[in-house]
């Protein structure tokens, strides 16, 4: 039987291990933390959002980044000091701009495909993850943003996603608790939300039941090709595997380089807060429908009855996962302005590093050397795309194993 090491115990690694185990592959999942889903898969925005499939390689992103550089609380914060990693990433980002439409359509298709697998796995393994199928409402505060969203909707439609424009009055009917002045919105009723940490932890348990050997608390220190196999060294101990799948998030770039591959993942920091809805008034004042506010680039998701997750912002600041008060404050202010009836006395802040590739598409498939595969670089859509990309890479690995 083919022995495969999956490196990384976040959403992409766990879904990959599970998809391989279902195909009868002997899988070892290696994760440096004591548990699965303890980094970027811990407290994200919660959205399973095909409607958020637009890639960022657009002139509007560049203009906003330049405009916001002087604002410490900007939705997109680009720290000006250079590094070779940052410069090379942005050079590739600019080079990928001609593929904006094609890559947006491709991402939408992957997001739609991912739903089928993720929902089926949750049902098969009886995983409770606060799944809510109430759709996602994108809200726009001015006509310009609303009209640009129409262009994005055209691309999403080519990818197979239906989302409809809604008036201010229709927005109020969809989410009555939302306060503030808005021009209009777009609603995708097929999108949903859920707790990524609960799902990933539950699927990791299912992996164990299906025979996956989970090596938690194991730090990979070296990878090397050896006699047609891959040697994985972790904490002084080394093991030969027939194949390795790198799902290591922001660490993927270094691991790939050791195997001769260029996978230019950059760590783009995002923040979230989890508001505890401990009283009945707060629960009544909190939204049931997931939102994306285009002006602030913030999303919200109701997780169960007693939690509201608000997340967003993008910060290009290297491998820095510090939780900054000036970056958390806009999230809290957004809750207080849009949902003033919520008691914000109890709020849990969090920050994570999204593994983002310059063209905004994940790296899925084989590397240069036989036996080396990748499923990484999903950026802000890891939760949305992981089940589809796990199936893609698992099919490839299993096909080689059969031959």
Short mmCIF file of C-alpha atoms in Angstrom, two decimals:
data_model
loop_
_atom_site.label_atom_id
_atom_site.label_comp_id
_atom_site.label_asym_id
_atom_site.label_seq_id
_atom_site.Cartn_x
_atom_site.Cartn_y
_atom_site.Cartn_z
CA UNK A 1 0.00 0.00 0.00
CA UNK A 2 1.24 3.50 -0.87
CA UNK A 3 2.35 5.50 2.18
CA UNK A 4 1.62 9.21 1.96
CA UNK A 5 2.57 12.00 4.36
CA UNK A 6 0.28 15.01 4.50
CA UNK A 7 2.06 18.01 5.98
CA UNK A 8 -0.24 20.41 7.83
CA UNK A 9 -3.27 19.88 10.04
CA UNK A 10 -5.40 22.84 8.99
CA UNK A 11 -8.50 22.65 6.81
CA UNK A 12 -6.56 21.77 3.63
CA UNK A 13 -4.38 19.14 5.28
CA UNK A 14 -7.21 17.42 7.13
CA UNK A 15 -9.52 17.35 4.11
CA UNK A 16 -6.64 15.98 2.01
CA UNK A 17 -5.89 13.25 4.55
CA UNK A 18 -9.57 12.35 4.69
CA UNK A 19 -9.99 12.23 0.89
CA UNK A 20 -6.91 10.00 0.61
CA UNK A 21 -8.04 7.70 3.44
CA UNK A 22 -11.39 7.21 1.72
CA UNK A 23 -9.46 5.94 -1.29
CA UNK A 24 -7.62 3.33 0.77
CA UNK A 25 -4.29 5.16 0.95
CA UNK A 26 -2.04 4.70 4.01
CA UNK A 27 -1.88 8.29 5.34
CA UNK A 28 0.20 9.96 8.03
CA UNK A 29 -0.93 13.50 8.94
CA UNK A 30 1.86 15.62 10.41
CA UNK A 31 1.01 18.80 12.33
CA UNK A 32 3.30 20.91 14.50
CA UNK A 33 0.57 21.87 16.98
CA UNK A 34 -0.94 19.54 19.57
CA UNK A 35 -4.30 19.60 17.77
CA UNK A 36 -5.73 20.14 14.31
CA UNK A 37 -6.91 23.57 13.11
CA UNK A 38 -4.95 25.72 15.55
CA UNK A 39 -3.67 28.41 13.16
CA UNK A 40 -5.50 29.96 10.19
CA UNK A 41 -8.27 27.35 10.49
CA UNK A 42 -9.06 28.42 14.04
CA UNK A 43 -11.29 31.51 13.91
CA UNK A 44 -11.86 32.77 10.39
CA UNK A 45 -14.93 34.61 9.09
CA UNK A 46 -16.97 31.42 8.85
CA UNK A 47 -18.25 31.99 5.32
CA UNK A 48 -18.53 29.18 2.78
CA UNK A 49 -18.73 31.82 0.12
CA UNK A 50 -18.65 31.10 -3.57
CA UNK A 51 -19.96 34.67 -3.88
CA UNK A 52 -16.57 35.88 -2.58
CA UNK A 53 -14.64 34.15 -5.37
CA UNK A 54 -13.42 37.33 -7.05
CA UNK A 55 -9.61 37.34 -7.14
CA UNK A 56 -7.78 40.49 -6.05
CA UNK A 57 -5.70 41.01 -9.21
CA UNK A 58 -7.63 44.11 -10.23
CA UNK A 59 -6.64 47.77 -10.50
CA UNK A 60 -9.17 48.62 -7.78
CA UNK A 61 -7.12 46.61 -5.28
CA UNK A 62 -3.95 48.50 -6.19
CA UNK A 63 -5.66 51.89 -5.93
CA UNK A 64 -7.16 51.05 -2.54
CA UNK A 65 -3.83 49.81 -1.20
CA UNK A 66 -2.12 53.04 -2.19
CA UNK A 67 -4.97 55.17 -0.86
CA UNK A 68 -5.00 53.40 2.50
CA UNK A 69 -1.24 53.20 3.16
CA UNK A 70 -1.35 56.07 5.67
CA UNK A 71 -4.26 54.57 7.65
CA UNK A 72 -3.36 52.17 10.45
CA UNK A 73 -6.97 50.92 10.49
CA UNK A 74 -7.22 50.45 6.69
CA UNK A 75 -9.08 47.38 5.37
CA UNK A 76 -5.99 46.58 3.29
CA UNK A 77 -2.73 47.61 4.93
CA UNK A 78 0.52 47.40 2.97
CA UNK A 79 3.54 48.06 5.14
CA UNK A 80 6.01 50.07 3.02
CA UNK A 81 9.31 48.48 4.10
CA UNK A 82 10.49 46.07 1.42
CA UNK A 83 11.67 42.48 1.47
CA UNK A 84 12.60 40.24 -1.44
CA UNK A 85 9.65 37.98 -0.62
CA UNK A 86 7.18 40.85 -0.67
CA UNK A 87 8.63 42.44 -3.81
CA UNK A 88 8.67 39.17 -5.73
CA UNK A 89 5.12 38.40 -4.62
CA UNK A 90 3.78 41.76 -5.81
CA UNK A 91 5.64 41.47 -9.10
CA UNK A 92 3.88 38.15 -9.71
CA UNK A 93 0.59 39.64 -8.48
CA UNK A 94 0.80 42.40 -11.12
CA UNK A 95 1.80 39.90 -13.80
CA UNK A 96 -1.34 37.88 -13.01
CA UNK A 97 -3.73 40.82 -13.57
CA UNK A 98 -4.57 39.81 -17.18
CA UNK A 99 -5.98 36.56 -15.75
CA UNK A 100 -8.40 38.35 -13.41
CA UNK A 101 -11.62 37.27 -15.17
CA UNK A 102 -10.48 33.73 -15.94
CA UNK A 103 -9.23 33.13 -12.39
CA UNK A 104 -12.40 34.53 -10.81
CA UNK A 105 -14.53 32.16 -12.89
CA UNK A 106 -12.26 29.22 -12.04
CA UNK A 107 -12.45 30.01 -8.32
CA UNK A 108 -16.26 30.21 -8.42
CA UNK A 109 -16.44 26.78 -10.05
CA UNK A 110 -14.16 25.26 -7.41
CA UNK A 111 -16.18 26.84 -4.61
CA UNK A 112 -19.42 25.36 -5.94
CA UNK A 113 -17.82 21.93 -6.36
CA UNK A 114 -16.47 22.05 -2.80
CA UNK A 115 -19.94 22.32 -1.28
CA UNK A 116 -21.02 18.87 -2.42
CA UNK A 117 -18.04 17.15 -0.82
CA UNK A 118 -17.98 19.16 2.41
CA UNK A 119 -21.69 18.74 3.13
CA UNK A 120 -21.55 15.03 2.30
CA UNK A 121 -18.56 14.46 4.58
CA UNK A 122 -20.20 16.31 7.45
CA UNK A 123 -23.32 14.17 7.09
CA UNK A 124 -21.41 10.91 6.71
CA UNK A 125 -19.20 11.57 9.74
CA UNK A 126 -21.93 13.27 11.81
CA UNK A 127 -19.92 16.49 12.28
CA UNK A 128 -21.76 19.36 13.97
CA UNK A 129 -20.15 22.67 13.01
CA UNK A 130 -22.86 25.31 13.46
CA UNK A 131 -23.73 25.06 9.78
CA UNK A 132 -26.28 27.70 8.74
CA UNK A 133 -27.78 27.78 5.23
CA UNK A 134 -29.17 31.30 5.25
CA UNK A 135 -27.19 32.69 2.32
CA UNK A 136 -24.74 35.58 2.20
CA UNK A 137 -25.72 39.21 1.67
CA UNK A 138 -23.15 41.60 0.17
CA UNK A 139 -23.98 45.20 1.07
CA UNK A 140 -22.85 48.38 -0.70
CA UNK A 141 -22.90 51.90 0.66
CA UNK A 142 -22.70 53.76 -2.68
CA UNK A 143 -23.72 53.39 -6.30
CA UNK A 144 -20.17 52.96 -7.55
CA UNK A 145 -19.53 49.90 -5.42
CA UNK A 146 -22.93 48.44 -6.29
CA UNK A 147 -22.34 48.85 -10.03
CA UNK A 148 -18.90 47.27 -9.85
CA UNK A 149 -20.50 44.33 -8.03
CA UNK A 150 -22.71 43.83 -11.07
CA UNK A 151 -19.58 43.22 -13.14
CA UNK A 152 -18.36 40.68 -10.60
CA UNK A 153 -21.76 38.96 -10.63
CA UNK A 154 -21.42 38.49 -14.38
CA UNK A 155 -18.17 36.60 -13.86
CA UNK A 156 -19.61 34.52 -11.02
CA UNK A 157 -22.52 33.57 -13.26
CA UNK A 158 -20.04 32.24 -15.83
CA UNK A 159 -18.67 30.10 -13.03
CA UNK A 160 -22.14 28.71 -12.34
CA UNK A 161 -23.13 30.86 -9.35
CA UNK A 162 -26.41 32.72 -9.15
CA UNK A 163 -26.62 35.81 -6.98
CA UNK A 164 -29.24 38.49 -7.32
CA UNK A 165 -29.29 42.23 -6.84
CA UNK A 166 -31.51 43.45 -4.00
CA UNK A 167 -32.84 46.88 -3.09
CA UNK A 168 -32.46 48.53 0.29
CA UNK A 169 -35.97 47.41 1.15
CA UNK A 170 -35.21 43.82 0.16
CA UNK A 171 -32.01 43.95 2.20
CA UNK A 172 -34.06 44.88 5.28
CA UNK A 173 -36.36 41.94 4.65
CA UNK A 174 -33.41 39.55 4.30
CA UNK A 175 -31.65 40.85 7.44
CA UNK A 176 -33.92 43.09 9.55
CA UNK A 177 -31.33 43.73 12.28
CA UNK A 178 -28.87 45.54 9.99
CA UNK A 179 -28.62 49.29 10.72
CA UNK A 180 -27.09 52.05 8.57
CA UNK A 181 -27.40 53.69 5.17
CA UNK A 182 -26.83 51.44 2.19
CA UNK A 183 -27.35 51.83 -1.55
CA UNK A 184 -28.19 48.20 -2.29
CA UNK A 185 -26.87 44.68 -2.16
CA UNK A 186 -26.39 41.28 -3.74
CA UNK A 187 -27.76 38.12 -2.16
CA UNK A 188 -26.51 34.55 -2.72
CA UNK A 189 -28.95 32.15 -1.13
CA UNK A 190 -26.84 29.07 -1.96
CA UNK A 191 -23.92 30.22 0.21
CA UNK A 192 -23.69 29.24 3.87
CA UNK A 193 -21.60 29.56 7.02
CA UNK A 194 -20.06 27.36 9.68
CA UNK A 195 -17.35 27.02 12.30
CA UNK A 196 -14.15 25.97 10.51
CA UNK A 197 -12.46 24.85 13.73
CA UNK A 198 -15.33 22.56 14.72
CA UNK A 199 -15.52 21.06 11.24
CA UNK A 200 -11.77 20.50 10.88
CA UNK A 201 -11.49 18.99 14.36
CA UNK A 202 -14.44 16.69 13.66
CA UNK A 203 -13.00 15.60 10.32
CA UNK A 204 -9.61 15.00 11.96
CA UNK A 205 -11.35 12.60 14.37
CA UNK A 206 -12.98 10.91 11.37
CA UNK A 207 -9.52 10.54 9.79
CA UNK A 208 -8.36 8.61 12.84
CA UNK A 209 -11.39 6.33 12.64
CA UNK A 210 -10.46 5.65 9.00
CA UNK A 211 -6.92 4.65 9.91
CA UNK A 212 -4.96 7.89 9.43
CA UNK A 213 -1.91 8.13 11.71
CA UNK A 214 -1.97 11.64 13.16
CA UNK A 215 1.40 12.94 14.35
CA UNK A 216 0.57 16.06 16.35
CA UNK A 217 3.26 18.18 17.97
CA UNK A 218 5.72 17.13 15.25
CA UNK A 219 7.79 19.83 13.55
CA UNK A 220 9.02 18.99 10.03
CA UNK A 221 12.64 20.13 9.80
CA UNK A 222 13.71 18.68 6.43
CA UNK A 223 12.39 17.09 3.24
CA UNK A 224 14.52 15.22 0.72
CA UNK A 225 14.05 12.98 -2.30
CA UNK A 226 15.68 9.58 -1.76
CA UNK A 227 15.56 6.51 -4.02
CA UNK A 228 12.25 7.52 -5.60
CA UNK A 229 10.67 8.30 -2.25
CA UNK A 230 10.47 11.34 0.04
CA UNK A 231 12.27 11.41 3.38
CA UNK A 232 10.47 13.48 6.01
CA UNK A 233 12.53 14.51 9.02
CA UNK A 234 10.68 15.71 12.10
CA UNK A 235 12.21 16.43 15.48
CA UNK A 236 15.31 14.37 14.72
CA UNK A 237 13.37 11.35 13.44
CA UNK A 238 13.13 10.58 9.71
CA UNK A 239 10.72 8.40 7.75
CA UNK A 240 10.50 7.44 4.09
CA UNK A 241 7.16 7.92 2.34
CA UNK A 242 6.11 7.05 -1.20
CA UNK A 243 4.63 10.53 -1.58
CA UNK A 244 4.14 13.75 0.33
CA UNK A 245 1.36 16.34 0.02
CA UNK A 246 2.35 19.78 1.27
CA UNK A 247 -0.65 21.53 2.86
CA UNK A 248 1.42 23.62 5.24
CA UNK A 249 -0.09 27.07 4.74
CA UNK A 250 2.44 29.86 5.01
CA UNK A 251 5.23 27.35 5.65
CA UNK A 252 4.67 25.80 2.21
CA UNK A 253 7.07 28.16 0.44
CA UNK A 254 10.10 27.04 2.47
CA UNK A 255 9.18 23.35 2.29
CA UNK A 256 8.64 23.61 -1.48
CA UNK A 257 12.00 25.30 -1.99
CA UNK A 258 13.75 22.39 -0.28
CA UNK A 259 12.26 20.13 -2.98
CA UNK A 260 13.11 22.43 -5.87
CA UNK A 261 9.69 24.01 -6.34
CA UNK A 262 8.71 27.68 -6.41
CA UNK A 263 5.47 28.15 -4.46
CA UNK A 264 5.45 31.84 -3.62
CA UNK A 265 3.00 31.87 -0.73
CA UNK A 266 2.87 35.14 1.22
CA UNK A 267 1.39 35.41 4.76
CA UNK A 268 -1.48 37.90 4.55
CA UNK A 269 -2.72 38.62 8.05
CA UNK A 270 -6.42 38.72 8.80
CA UNK A 271 -8.23 39.50 12.04
CA UNK A 272 -11.44 38.37 13.64
CA UNK A 273 -13.48 38.92 16.76
CA UNK A 274 -15.96 36.52 18.29
CA UNK A 275 -18.72 38.34 20.13
CA UNK A 276 -20.40 36.28 22.84
CA UNK A 277 -24.17 36.78 22.67
CA UNK A 278 -24.84 35.93 26.29
CA UNK A 279 -28.15 37.75 26.75
CA UNK A 280 -31.46 37.49 24.92
CA UNK A 281 -31.37 41.11 23.74
CA UNK A 282 -27.99 40.60 22.04
CA UNK A 283 -29.19 37.43 20.36
CA UNK A 284 -32.25 39.21 19.04
CA UNK A 285 -30.14 42.14 17.78
CA UNK A 286 -27.53 39.97 16.02
CA UNK A 287 -27.85 39.05 12.33
CA UNK A 288 -28.94 35.60 11.24
CA UNK A 289 -27.81 36.06 7.65
CA UNK A 290 -24.10 36.27 6.88
CA UNK A 291 -22.92 39.65 5.60
CA UNK A 292 -20.07 41.15 3.63
CA UNK A 293 -19.73 44.94 3.85
CA UNK A 294 -17.86 46.04 0.73
CA UNK A 295 -16.80 49.43 2.12
CA UNK A 296 -15.09 48.01 5.20
CA UNK A 297 -14.19 44.59 3.69
CA UNK A 298 -15.62 42.92 6.78
CA UNK A 299 -17.72 39.76 6.98
CA UNK A 300 -19.98 38.47 9.72
CA UNK A 301 -21.32 35.00 10.46
CA UNK A 302 -23.70 33.78 13.15
CA UNK A 303 -22.23 30.66 14.75
CA UNK A 304 -24.96 28.93 16.69
CA UNK A 305 -27.23 31.08 18.80
CA UNK A 306 -24.65 32.59 21.11
CA UNK A 307 -21.71 33.70 18.89
CA UNK A 308 -21.19 36.31 16.20
CA UNK A 309 -17.95 36.13 14.24
CA UNK A 310 -16.73 39.30 12.47
CA UNK A 311 -13.59 39.08 10.37
CA UNK A 312 -11.63 40.74 7.62
CA UNK A 313 -8.82 43.13 6.74
CA UNK A 314 -5.64 42.18 4.91
CA UNK A 315 -2.23 43.12 6.25
CA UNK A 316 1.02 42.60 4.35
CA UNK A 317 3.55 42.52 7.17
CA UNK A 318 5.49 39.29 6.79
CA UNK A 319 5.38 36.51 9.37
CA UNK A 320 3.82 38.57 12.12
CA UNK A 321 0.73 37.24 13.86
CA UNK A 322 0.54 39.82 16.66
CA UNK A 323 -2.98 40.94 17.54
CA UNK A 324 -2.97 44.72 17.20
CA UNK A 325 -5.57 46.81 19.00
CA UNK A 326 -5.75 49.38 16.19
CA UNK A 327 -6.63 46.59 13.73
CA UNK A 328 -9.21 44.98 16.00
CA UNK A 329 -10.95 48.27 16.82
CA UNK A 330 -12.64 48.71 13.38
CA UNK A 331 -14.24 45.27 13.72
CA UNK A 332 -15.70 46.16 17.09
CA UNK A 333 -16.87 49.55 15.85
CA UNK A 334 -18.58 47.91 12.89
CA UNK A 335 -20.62 45.71 15.23
CA UNK A 336 -21.57 48.69 17.41
CA UNK A 337 -22.64 50.77 14.38
CA UNK A 338 -24.45 48.12 12.36
CA UNK A 339 -25.94 46.18 15.28
CA UNK A 340 -26.17 48.63 18.20
CA UNK A 341 -28.32 46.31 20.28
CA UNK A 342 -25.50 43.80 20.73
CA UNK A 343 -23.67 43.84 24.04
CA UNK A 344 -19.94 43.89 23.17
CA UNK A 345 -18.65 43.45 26.70
CA UNK A 346 -17.31 39.96 25.94
CA UNK A 347 -15.25 39.80 22.74
CA UNK A 348 -12.44 37.40 21.79
CA UNK A 349 -9.88 38.79 19.29
CA UNK A 350 -7.81 36.63 16.94
CA UNK A 351 -5.32 36.99 14.08
CA UNK A 352 -4.16 34.47 11.49
CA UNK A 353 -1.88 34.36 8.45
CA UNK A 354 -3.64 33.47 5.20
CA UNK A 355 -1.38 31.56 2.76
CA UNK A 356 -1.86 33.56 -0.45
CA UNK A 357 -0.37 33.02 -3.90
CA UNK A 358 0.05 35.95 -6.31
CA UNK A 359 -2.59 34.82 -8.82
CA UNK A 360 -5.00 34.05 -5.93
CA UNK A 361 -5.44 30.44 -7.08
CA UNK A 362 -4.31 27.56 -4.85
CA UNK A 363 -1.43 25.35 -5.90
CA UNK A 364 -3.01 21.92 -6.37
CA UNK A 365 -1.18 18.98 -7.89
CA UNK A 366 2.30 17.58 -8.47
CA UNK A 367 5.62 19.33 -8.02
CA UNK A 368 8.70 18.85 -10.18
CA UNK A 369 9.86 15.67 -8.48
CA UNK A 370 7.86 12.43 -8.54
CA UNK A 371 5.99 11.81 -5.32
CA UNK A 372 5.70 15.50 -4.39
CA UNK A 373 2.26 17.13 -4.39
CA UNK A 374 0.76 20.41 -3.19
CA UNK A 375 -2.57 21.58 -1.86
CA UNK A 376 -1.83 25.04 -0.52
CA UNK A 377 -2.09 28.79 -1.09
CA UNK A 378 -5.88 29.15 -0.76
CA UNK A 379 -5.65 32.64 0.73
CA UNK A 380 -8.92 33.92 2.19
CA UNK A 381 -10.92 31.03 0.66
CA UNK A 382 -9.39 27.99 2.33
CA UNK A 383 -12.63 27.13 4.12
CA UNK A 384 -14.61 27.60 0.91
CA UNK A 385 -12.33 25.67 -1.48
CA UNK A 386 -10.63 22.99 0.64
CA UNK A 387 -13.01 20.11 0.02
CA UNK A 388 -12.72 20.53 -3.76
CA UNK A 389 -8.95 20.86 -3.87
CA UNK A 390 -8.57 17.92 -1.45
CA UNK A 391 -10.56 15.76 -3.85
CA UNK A 392 -8.47 16.98 -6.79
CA UNK A 393 -5.11 16.16 -5.24
CA UNK A 394 -6.33 12.89 -3.69
CA UNK A 395 -7.47 11.68 -7.10
CA UNK A 396 -4.04 12.43 -8.54
CA UNK A 397 -2.12 10.70 -5.74
CA UNK A 398 -4.42 7.66 -5.74
CA UNK A 399 -4.20 7.32 -9.53
CA UNK A 400 -0.39 7.18 -9.38
CA UNK A 401 -0.58 4.70 -6.49
CA UNK A 402 -2.75 2.34 -8.56
CA UNK A 403 -0.32 2.32 -11.49
#
